[in-house]
Coordinates of C-alpha atoms in Angstrom, one line a residue:
X709 CA 111.5 107.8 103.1
X710 CA 109.9 104.4 102.9
X711 CA 111.3 101.0 103.4
X712 CA 111.8 99.2 99.8
X713 CA 110.0 96.3 98.4
X714 CA 111.6 92.9 99.5
X715 CA 113.5 91.0 97.1
X716 CA 113.9 87.2 97.6
X717 CA 117.0 85.2 97.7
X718 CA 118.6 83.8 94.8
X719 CA 117.6 80.1 93.6
X720 CA 113.8 80.4 95.2
X721 CA 110.7 79.8 93.3
X722 CA 109.4 82.5 91.6
X723 CA 106.1 84.1 92.6
X724 CA 103.9 87.0 91.3
X725 CA 102.4 89.2 93.5
X726 CA 98.8 90.7 93.0
X727 CA 98.1 94.3 93.2
X728 CA 97.5 95.8 96.6
X729 CA 94.3 97.6 97.7
X730 CA 94.1 101.2 97.0
X731 CA 93.6 103.4 100.1
X732 CA 90.5 102.9 102.1
X733 CA 89.8 99.5 100.1
X734 CA 89.3 96.8 102.4
X735 CA 91.2 93.5 101.9
X736 CA 91.1 90.4 104.1
X737 CA 91.0 91.7 107.7
X738 CA 89.9 95.3 107.4
X739 CA 92.3 97.6 105.9
X740 CA 95.0 94.6 106.4
X741 CA 96.9 93.5 103.3
X742 CA 97.7 90.0 102.8
X743 CA 101.0 88.5 104.3
X744 CA 104.1 88.5 102.2
X745 CA 106.1 85.4 102.1
X746 CA 109.2 85.3 104.5
X747 CA 112.6 86.5 103.2
X748 CA 114.1 84.4 100.6
X749 CA 111.0 82.2 100.3
X750 CA 110.7 83.0 96.5
X751 CA 112.9 84.3 94.1
X752 CA 111.6 87.6 92.0
X753 CA 109.4 88.7 94.8
X754 CA 108.8 92.4 95.2
X755 CA 110.7 94.2 97.8
X756 CA 107.3 95.0 99.4
X757 CA 107.0 91.2 100.4
X758 CA 110.1 89.9 102.0
X759 CA 112.8 92.4 102.9
X760 CA 115.1 92.6 100.3
X761 CA 114.8 91.4 96.8
X762 CA 112.3 92.5 94.1
X763 CA 110.0 90.4 92.2
X764 CA 109.4 89.9 88.6
X765 CA 105.5 90.0 89.2
X766 CA 103.4 92.7 89.7
X767 CA 103.0 94.6 93.2
X768 CA 102.0 92.3 96.0
X769 CA 98.6 92.6 97.5
X770 CA 99.5 94.0 100.9
X771 CA 100.2 97.8 101.0
X772 CA 104.0 98.3 102.4
X773 CA 105.2 95.4 100.6
X774 CA 108.4 96.2 101.2
X775 CA 110.2 98.1 98.5
X776 CA 113.7 99.8 99.2
X777 CA 113.3 101.7 102.1
X778 CA 112.3 105.4 101.4
X779 CA 110.7 108.6 102.1
X780 CA 107.8 110.6 101.6
X781 CA 107.6 114.5 101.2
X782 CA 106.5 116.6 104.2
X783 CA 104.2 119.5 104.6
X784 CA 104.3 122.0 107.3
X785 CA 100.8 123.3 108.0
X786 CA 99.5 124.8 104.8
X787 CA 103.2 125.4 103.7
X788 CA 104.8 123.9 100.7
X789 CA 106.1 120.2 101.1
X790 CA 108.5 120.3 104.1
X791 CA 111.9 118.9 103.6
X792 CA 112.8 115.5 102.4
X793 CA 109.8 112.9 102.2
X794 CA 109.3 110.4 104.9
X795 CA 111.8 107.8 104.7
X796 CA 110.5 104.2 105.1
X797 CA 111.6 100.5 104.7
X798 CA 110.4 99.8 101.2
X799 CA 110.0 102.6 98.4
X800 CA 108.7 105.8 99.4
X801 CA 105.3 106.0 100.6
X802 CA 102.4 108.4 99.8
X803 CA 102.1 111.9 98.9
X804 CA 104.3 111.8 95.7
X805 CA 104.5 114.5 93.6
X806 CA 107.5 112.3 92.7
X807 CA 107.9 110.4 89.6
X808 CA 106.2 113.1 87.6
X809 CA 109.2 115.1 86.5
X810 CA 108.7 118.4 84.5
X811 CA 105.1 117.8 83.9
X812 CA 104.7 117.6 88.0
X813 CA 106.3 120.8 88.2
X814 CA 104.3 122.7 85.7
X815 CA 101.1 121.0 87.3
X816 CA 102.3 122.0 90.7
X817 CA 102.9 125.7 89.6
X818 CA 99.7 126.1 87.9
X819 CA 97.8 124.6 90.6
X820 CA 99.5 126.9 93.0
X821 CA 98.8 130.2 91.2
X822 CA 95.2 129.1 90.7
X823 CA 94.7 128.4 94.4
X824 CA 96.2 131.7 95.4
X825 CA 93.9 133.5 93.3
X826 CA 91.0 131.3 94.7
X827 CA 92.3 131.6 98.5
X828 CA 92.3 135.5 98.1
X829 CA 88.6 135.5 96.9
X830 CA 87.7 133.0 99.5
X831 CA 89.1 134.9 102.4
X832 CA 87.9 138.3 101.2
X833 CA 84.0 136.6 101.0
X834 CA 84.4 135.2 104.5
X835 CA 85.7 138.1 106.0
X836 CA 83.0 140.3 104.7
X837 CA 80.0 137.8 105.6
X838 CA 81.1 136.6 108.8
X839 CA 79.8 138.0 112.1
X840 CA 83.1 138.5 113.3
X841 CA 86.4 137.0 113.5
X842 CA 88.0 134.8 116.4
X843 CA 90.2 137.4 118.2
X844 CA 93.3 135.6 119.6
X845 CA 93.8 138.8 121.7
X846 CA 97.5 137.9 122.9
X847 CA 98.4 135.7 125.9
X848 CA 95.4 136.9 127.9
X849 CA 92.7 136.1 125.6
X850 CA 89.9 133.4 126.4
X851 CA 91.5 131.3 123.8
X852 CA 95.2 131.2 124.8
X853 CA 93.8 130.5 128.4
X854 CA 92.1 127.5 126.9
X855 CA 95.3 126.2 125.5
X856 CA 97.2 127.1 128.8
X857 CA 94.7 125.2 130.9
X858 CA 95.0 122.1 128.8
X859 CA 98.8 122.2 129.1
X860 CA 98.5 122.5 132.9
X861 CA 95.9 119.7 133.0
X862 CA 98.3 117.3 131.1
X863 CA 101.1 118.3 133.6
X864 CA 98.9 117.5 136.6
X865 CA 97.2 114.7 134.9
X866 CA 93.8 116.2 135.5
X867 CA 91.5 114.8 133.0
X868 CA 88.4 116.7 134.1
X869 CA 90.2 119.9 133.8
X870 CA 91.5 118.9 130.1
X871 CA 88.1 118.1 128.8
X872 CA 86.3 121.2 130.2
X873 CA 86.5 123.5 127.4
X874 CA 85.0 120.9 125.2
X875 CA 81.0 121.3 124.7
X876 CA 79.4 118.2 124.0
X877 CA 79.6 114.6 125.8
X878 CA 80.6 112.9 122.8
X879 CA 83.4 115.3 122.1
X880 CA 84.3 115.0 125.9
X881 CA 84.7 111.2 125.4
X882 CA 86.9 111.7 122.5
X883 CA 89.1 114.1 124.4
X884 CA 89.3 111.7 127.4
X885 CA 90.8 109.3 125.0
X886 CA 93.4 111.6 123.6
X887 CA 94.2 112.7 127.2
X888 CA 94.7 109.1 128.6
X889 CA 97.0 108.4 125.4
X890 CA 98.9 111.5 126.1
X891 CA 99.9 111.0 129.6
X892 CA 101.5 107.5 128.9
X893 CA 104.1 109.2 126.5
X894 CA 107.7 110.6 128.1
X895 CA 107.5 114.0 127.3
X896 CA 110.5 116.6 127.5
X897 CA 107.8 119.2 126.7
X898 CA 104.0 119.4 125.7
X899 CA 101.9 122.3 125.5
X900 CA 99.3 123.8 123.3
X901 CA 99.3 127.2 121.1
X902 CA 96.8 129.0 119.4
X903 CA 98.3 129.9 115.9
X904 CA 95.7 131.4 113.6
X905 CA 92.2 132.5 113.9
X906 CA 90.4 132.3 110.4
X907 CA 87.2 134.3 109.9
X908 CA 85.4 131.2 109.1
X909 CA 83.0 129.8 111.2
X910 CA 84.9 130.5 114.5
X911 CA 87.7 128.0 113.2
X912 CA 91.2 128.3 114.8
X913 CA 94.4 126.5 114.1
X914 CA 95.9 125.1 117.3
X915 CA 99.5 123.5 117.5
X916 CA 100.4 120.7 119.9
X917 CA 103.9 121.6 120.4
X918 CA 105.9 118.7 121.9
X919 CA 109.2 116.9 122.3
X920 CA 109.7 113.1 123.2
X921 CA 112.0 112.6 125.7
X922 CA 115.4 110.9 124.4
X923 CA 114.0 111.0 120.8
X924 CA 113.4 114.5 119.6
X925 CA 116.2 117.1 119.6
X926 CA 114.1 120.0 119.3
X927 CA 110.1 120.5 120.0
X928 CA 108.0 119.6 116.8
X929 CA 104.2 120.5 115.9
X930 CA 101.1 118.9 115.2
X931 CA 98.6 121.4 114.1
X932 CA 94.7 120.8 114.0
X933 CA 91.4 122.9 114.0
X934 CA 89.3 124.0 117.0
X935 CA 85.9 125.3 116.2
X936 CA 85.1 127.8 119.0
X937 CA 81.8 128.9 119.9
X938 CA 82.3 132.4 122.0
X939 CA 80.5 132.2 125.3
X940 CA 79.7 134.9 128.1
X941 CA 82.4 133.6 130.5
X942 CA 84.8 131.5 128.1
X943 CA 84.4 130.0 124.6
X944 CA 83.7 126.3 124.0
X945 CA 85.1 124.2 121.7
X946 CA 82.4 122.4 119.5
X947 CA 84.7 120.3 117.3
X948 CA 88.2 119.2 116.7
X949 CA 89.7 118.3 113.4
X950 CA 92.5 118.4 111.1
X951 CA 93.2 121.8 109.1
X952 CA 91.6 121.7 105.7
X953 CA 92.6 123.1 102.6
X954 CA 90.6 124.7 100.0
X955 CA 89.7 121.3 98.4
X956 CA 88.0 120.4 101.7
X957 CA 90.4 117.8 102.5
X958 CA 92.3 117.3 105.7
X959 CA 95.9 118.5 105.2
X960 CA 98.7 115.8 105.1
X961 CA 101.2 118.3 106.1
X962 CA 100.4 119.3 109.8
X963 CA 101.2 115.8 111.2
X964 CA 97.6 115.3 112.3
X965 CA 96.3 112.6 113.3
X966 CA 99.1 111.4 115.8
X967 CA 98.6 107.8 117.2
X968 CA 97.2 109.7 120.4
X969 CA 94.4 110.8 118.1
X970 CA 93.6 107.8 116.3
X971 CA 93.7 105.0 119.0
X972 CA 91.2 104.6 121.7
X973 CA 93.7 103.0 123.9
X974 CA 97.5 103.4 123.2
X975 CA 100.2 100.9 124.5
X976 CA 103.6 102.4 125.1
X977 CA 107.0 100.8 125.6
X978 CA 110.2 102.8 126.4
X979 CA 113.6 101.8 126.0
X980 CA 116.9 103.7 125.8
X981 CA 116.5 106.3 122.9
X982 CA 113.3 104.4 121.8
X983 CA 109.5 104.9 122.1
X984 CA 107.3 102.3 120.5
X985 CA 103.6 102.7 120.6
X986 CA 100.5 100.8 119.1
X987 CA 96.8 100.3 119.6
X988 CA 95.8 98.0 122.5
X989 CA 94.7 95.3 120.0
X990 CA 98.4 95.1 118.8
X991 CA 99.7 94.9 122.3
X992 CA 101.3 91.4 121.9
X993 CA 103.0 92.5 118.6
X994 CA 104.6 95.5 120.4
X995 CA 105.5 93.4 123.2
X996 CA 107.4 90.9 120.9
X997 CA 109.3 93.4 118.9
X998 CA 110.0 96.2 121.1
X999 CA 113.4 94.5 122.3
X1000 CA 114.4 93.8 118.8
X1001 CA 113.7 97.2 117.7
X1002 CA 115.9 98.5 120.9
X1003 CA 118.8 96.7 119.6
X1004 CA 118.3 98.1 116.0
X1005 CA 118.3 101.6 117.7
X1006 CA 121.4 100.8 119.7
X1007 CA 122.8 99.3 116.4
X1008 CA 122.7 102.6 114.4
X1009 CA 123.4 105.0 117.4
X1010 CA 126.7 103.0 118.0
X1011 CA 127.4 103.0 114.3
X1012 CA 127.0 106.5 114.1
X1013 CA 128.8 107.4 117.4
X1014 CA 131.8 105.4 116.0
X1015 CA 132.0 106.6 112.5
X1016 CA 129.7 109.4 112.0
X1017 CA 131.3 113.2 112.0
X1018 CA 131.0 115.4 114.8
X1019 CA 127.8 118.0 114.8
X1020 CA 128.1 120.9 112.5
X1021 CA 126.4 124.2 112.3
X1022 CA 124.2 123.3 115.3
X1023 CA 123.0 120.4 114.0
X1024 CA 123.2 116.9 115.9
X1025 CA 122.2 113.6 114.5
X1026 CA 119.2 111.9 116.0
X1027 CA 119.0 111.3 119.7
X1028 CA 116.5 108.4 119.4
X1029 CA 113.6 107.1 117.6
X1030 CA 109.8 107.2 118.0
X1031 CA 108.1 104.1 116.1
X1032 CA 104.4 103.3 115.6
X1033 CA 103.4 99.7 114.8
X1034 CA 100.1 99.1 112.7
X1035 CA 99.0 96.3 110.8
X1036 CA 95.9 98.0 109.1
X1037 CA 96.7 99.7 105.9
X1038 CA 94.0 102.4 106.2
X1039 CA 95.2 103.4 109.5
X1040 CA 99.0 103.1 108.7
X1041 CA 98.1 105.5 105.7
X1042 CA 96.1 108.2 107.9
X1043 CA 99.1 108.3 110.6
X1044 CA 100.4 112.0 110.5
X1045 CA 98.8 112.3 107.0
X1046 CA 95.4 114.0 107.4
X1047 CA 93.0 112.2 105.1
X1048 CA 95.7 109.7 104.3
X1049 CA 98.7 109.2 101.9
X1050 CA 98.6 107.7 98.5
X1051 CA 98.8 103.8 99.2
X1052 CA 102.0 102.6 97.9
X1053 CA 102.0 98.8 97.5
X1054 CA 105.8 98.6 97.5
X1055 CA 106.1 100.4 101.0
X1056 CA 106.5 98.5 104.5
X1057 CA 107.6 101.4 106.6
X1058 CA 108.0 105.0 106.3
X1059 CA 110.0 107.7 108.4
X1060 CA 108.7 111.3 108.5
X1061 CA 110.9 114.0 109.7
X1062 CA 108.8 116.9 111.6
X1063 CA 109.9 120.3 111.2
X1064 CA 110.8 122.1 114.3
X1065 CA 108.4 124.3 115.5
X1066 CA 109.8 127.7 115.1
X1067 CA 106.9 130.0 114.1
X1068 CA 109.3 133.1 114.3
X1069 CA 112.3 131.6 112.4
X1070 CA 113.2 133.4 109.1
X1071 CA 115.7 130.7 108.0
X1072 CA 114.8 129.4 104.6
X1073 CA 116.5 126.3 105.3
X1074 CA 114.2 123.4 106.7
X1075 CA 115.2 122.0 110.0
X1076 CA 113.8 118.8 111.6
X1077 CA 113.3 118.2 115.4
X1078 CA 112.7 114.6 115.0
X1079 CA 111.0 111.8 113.2
X1080 CA 108.1 109.5 113.2
X1081 CA 108.4 105.9 111.9
X1082 CA 105.5 103.7 110.9
X1083 CA 105.6 100.1 110.1
X1084 CA 103.2 97.8 108.6
X1085 CA 103.2 94.8 110.8
X1086 CA 101.1 92.6 108.4
X1087 CA 104.0 92.1 106.3
X1088 CA 106.4 89.1 106.1
X1089 CA 109.2 91.0 107.8
X1090 CA 106.9 90.8 110.9
X1091 CA 105.2 87.4 110.1
X1092 CA 107.8 85.1 108.8
X1093 CA 109.7 82.5 110.7
X1094 CA 112.7 85.1 110.1
X1095 CA 110.9 87.9 111.8
X1096 CA 113.7 88.6 113.8
X1097 CA 115.8 89.5 111.0
X1098 CA 113.2 91.2 109.3
X1099 CA 112.3 93.5 112.1
X1100 CA 116.1 94.2 112.8
X1101 CA 116.6 95.4 109.0
X1102 CA 113.5 97.3 108.6
X1103 CA 114.1 99.0 112.1
X1104 CA 117.7 99.8 111.2
X1105 CA 116.7 101.0 107.7
X1106 CA 114.3 103.6 108.9
X1107 CA 116.2 104.5 111.9
X1108 CA 119.0 105.1 109.9
X1109 CA 117.0 107.7 107.9
X1110 CA 115.9 109.4 111.1
X1111 CA 119.5 109.6 112.3
X1112 CA 120.6 111.9 109.4
X1113 CA 117.5 113.4 108.6
X1114 CA 117.9 116.1 110.8
X1115 CA 121.2 117.2 109.4
X1116 CA 119.2 118.0 106.2
X1117 CA 118.6 121.9 105.1
X1118 CA 116.8 121.4 101.4
X1119 CA 112.9 121.8 101.4
X1120 CA 111.7 119.2 98.4
X1121 CA 108.7 120.7 96.7
X1122 CA 108.7 117.9 94.1
X1123 CA 110.3 114.8 94.9
X1124 CA 113.0 113.6 92.3
X1125 CA 113.4 117.3 91.3
X1126 CA 115.9 118.1 94.2
X1127 CA 119.7 118.5 95.0
X1128 CA 119.8 115.7 97.5
X1129 CA 120.5 112.7 95.9
X1130 CA 118.2 109.4 96.4
X1131 CA 120.8 107.0 96.1
X1132 CA 122.5 108.9 99.0
X1133 CA 119.4 108.9 101.3
X1134 CA 118.2 105.4 100.6
X1135 CA 121.7 103.8 99.9
X1136 CA 122.7 105.0 103.5
X1137 CA 119.5 103.5 105.0
X1138 CA 119.9 100.2 103.5
X1139 CA 123.7 99.9 104.1
X1140 CA 122.3 100.5 108.0
X1141 CA 120.0 97.6 107.5
X1142 CA 122.6 95.2 106.5
X1143 CA 125.7 96.7 108.3
X1144 CA 128.0 93.9 109.7
X1145 CA 125.9 91.1 108.1
X1146 CA 127.9 90.7 104.9
X1147 CA 126.2 87.4 103.9
X1148 CA 122.7 88.8 104.2
X1149 CA 123.8 92.0 102.3
X1150 CA 125.2 90.0 99.4
X1151 CA 122.1 87.8 99.2
X1152 CA 120.1 90.7 98.9
X1153 CA 122.0 92.4 96.3
X1154 CA 122.0 89.3 94.3
X1155 CA 118.4 88.5 94.5
X1156 CA 117.6 92.2 93.7
X1157 CA 120.2 92.6 90.7
X1158 CA 119.9 89.1 89.1
X1159 CA 119.2 89.6 85.4
X1160 CA 118.9 93.4 86.0
X1161 CA 120.3 95.7 82.8
X1162 CA 122.8 97.8 84.8
X1163 CA 124.0 100.6 82.7
X1164 CA 127.1 101.3 85.0
X1165 CA 125.6 104.7 86.7
X1166 CA 124.4 105.5 90.0
X1167 CA 120.6 105.8 90.2
X1168 CA 118.9 108.8 89.1
X1169 CA 116.6 110.9 92.0
X1170 CA 113.6 111.2 89.2
X1171 CA 112.1 107.9 88.8
X1172 CA 114.1 106.1 91.9
X1173 CA 110.7 105.0 93.2
X1174 CA 109.8 103.1 90.1
X1175 CA 106.3 101.5 90.1
X1176 CA 108.0 98.1 89.2
X1177 CA 108.8 96.5 92.3
X1178 CA 112.1 95.0 90.5
X1179 CA 113.3 98.2 89.3
X1180 CA 112.5 99.8 92.6
X1181 CA 114.5 97.1 94.6
X1182 CA 117.4 97.4 92.0
X1183 CA 117.6 101.0 92.8
X1184 CA 117.8 100.6 96.5
X1185 CA 120.3 97.6 96.0
X1186 CA 122.6 99.9 93.8
X1187 CA 122.6 102.7 96.0
X1188 CA 123.2 100.5 99.3
X1189 CA 126.2 99.1 97.3
X1190 CA 127.7 102.7 96.5
X1191 CA 127.8 103.5 100.2
X1192 CA 129.0 99.8 101.0
X1193 CA 131.7 100.2 98.4
X1194 CA 132.8 103.7 99.6
X1195 CA 133.0 102.5 103.4
X1196 CA 134.9 99.5 102.4
X1197 CA 137.4 101.2 100.2
X1198 CA 137.7 104.6 101.6
X1199 CA 136.7 103.9 105.1
X1200 CA 133.4 104.0 107.0
X1201 CA 134.1 107.5 108.6
X1202 CA 134.7 108.9 105.1
X1203 CA 131.4 107.2 104.1
X1204 CA 129.4 108.6 106.8
X1205 CA 131.1 111.9 106.5
X1206 CA 130.1 112.2 102.9
X1207 CA 126.4 111.4 104.0
X1208 CA 126.5 114.0 106.7
X1209 CA 128.0 116.6 104.3
X1210 CA 125.5 116.0 101.5
X1211 CA 122.4 116.4 103.6
X1212 CA 123.7 119.6 105.0
X1213 CA 124.8 120.9 101.5
X1214 CA 123.3 118.8 98.5
X1215 CA 124.5 121.4 96.2
X1216 CA 128.2 120.3 96.9
X1217 CA 127.8 116.8 95.5
X1218 CA 130.7 116.5 93.4
X1219 CA 133.2 117.9 95.8
X1220 CA 131.7 116.1 98.5
X1221 CA 132.5 112.6 96.3
X1222 CA 135.9 114.0 95.9
X1223 CA 136.8 115.0 99.3
X1224 CA 135.6 111.3 100.5
X1225 CA 137.5 109.3 97.7
X1226 CA 139.9 111.6 96.1
X1227 CA 138.5 110.9 93.0
X1228 CA 136.1 113.1 90.4
X1229 CA 132.5 112.0 90.4
X1230 CA 133.0 110.1 86.8
X1231 CA 135.9 108.0 88.2
X1232 CA 134.4 107.0 91.4
X1233 CA 131.4 105.7 89.6
X1234 CA 133.4 104.0 87.0
X1235 CA 135.4 102.2 89.7
X1236 CA 132.1 101.6 91.7
X1237 CA 130.5 99.9 88.5
X1238 CA 133.2 97.6 87.9
X1239 CA 133.1 96.6 91.6
X1240 CA 129.4 96.0 91.3
X1241 CA 129.9 93.6 88.3
X1242 CA 132.4 91.6 90.3
X1243 CA 130.1 91.3 93.4
X1244 CA 126.9 90.6 91.7
X1245 CA 128.1 88.1 88.9
X1246 CA 124.3 87.9 87.6
X1247 CA 124.1 91.3 86.7
X1248 CA 123.8 92.3 83.0

């Protein structure tokens, strides 16, 4: 789920934003979009610019202009999109079958059936023409031994042993960088598992199973592809890439590449319940922001500890947070997303829940072991004179997503066509962004909703991440006001219990409203709408 576009404070000068470059398109400073004006600088700005209020003009030039905090869909390996879309500061990021409704469903189903038929023929052809498939051969196979050797090398911090299985000097040099990055991360556990041998040119899928200490509640996986060349004594690895689909593109659902794969040299800062990483070229940004983000992490964890319900059904809220700071939009879009997510010009940050690595599980419920948060540091939340407020709010928003995402059970195939209400997802995260800052929360709501045609209903999931910054910002703001109203009138513990219950069982939505408020949904919505009109006088 992504961070919403930034609205502007009331009374400012209006300013139209220019469209952002599409993925892969260079803007000033390779891959980096122009900076957004600071919070409150211009009225009507899009959420993607400064934190909060939408703008009346077209989307801003920078990618990640902060629309409402949001999410983007996830995939696990070659499987259907996994769980809720990644959550982020402005509106949702890439990979969005969302906003396409029934037509999207029909396209997805038709494409899926066609791909199944194509895949069957594709596999039959290669099985019949390849000299011989890769044989994993159990725990004692040479391929499993390579994986075990790399695991032991990481534990021993033995770089030469780690790169030994790779053939060319060029590939060894690349893997040296990966190794040097990996040893900087505080791991609870980290090992490689060979998952699947495709009878296609010696390709083999390998999962880097890992759990970040103080962050992940359970191990998660990053899956990629080794091309192996059988040898007389031991096979060698001739190439490392992401896994590819039938369209030839690197899968966006295997959470490859991670920052340790992309960056030549990783810089890492560790705080209680927080790990923040960046490329070495952004070390100064990381050093400046890390303690602000650490306070945001503490704020969210303390809030949940105070008002959140106890763990249920074996699922606990997040233990901590893993954040990547990145200023180049092209790199931002590629992190954990294969060839890259669709560029969302209204997104400033994104939270991506990662499935628990449980290959033998028969459960149909999704389960996240942790999340990965990516923030675009080229935007005004990081560059304005009010950067402390901006970094705090985007941090608390994205970490709010991560806090409760691990409670979710619904796998989302098409965003917007789901039982989990987007207003609950984004409303909770935006409430956390401004929690305890009533003045800023009210200013954000008034800037986002000034002149907005309000129908008196909670935002619908379909179309929640509107293309227009003003509409998307309004959806975020109305959602945050719904959680705020529930917390103020019925108690924050009731509001947090409602959010947790909805993530765990989204089909019981109406009963969950009644449990939290004592009212049927229709009456709660009517009372909330009346309160919104009194709280935001300029709403239409």
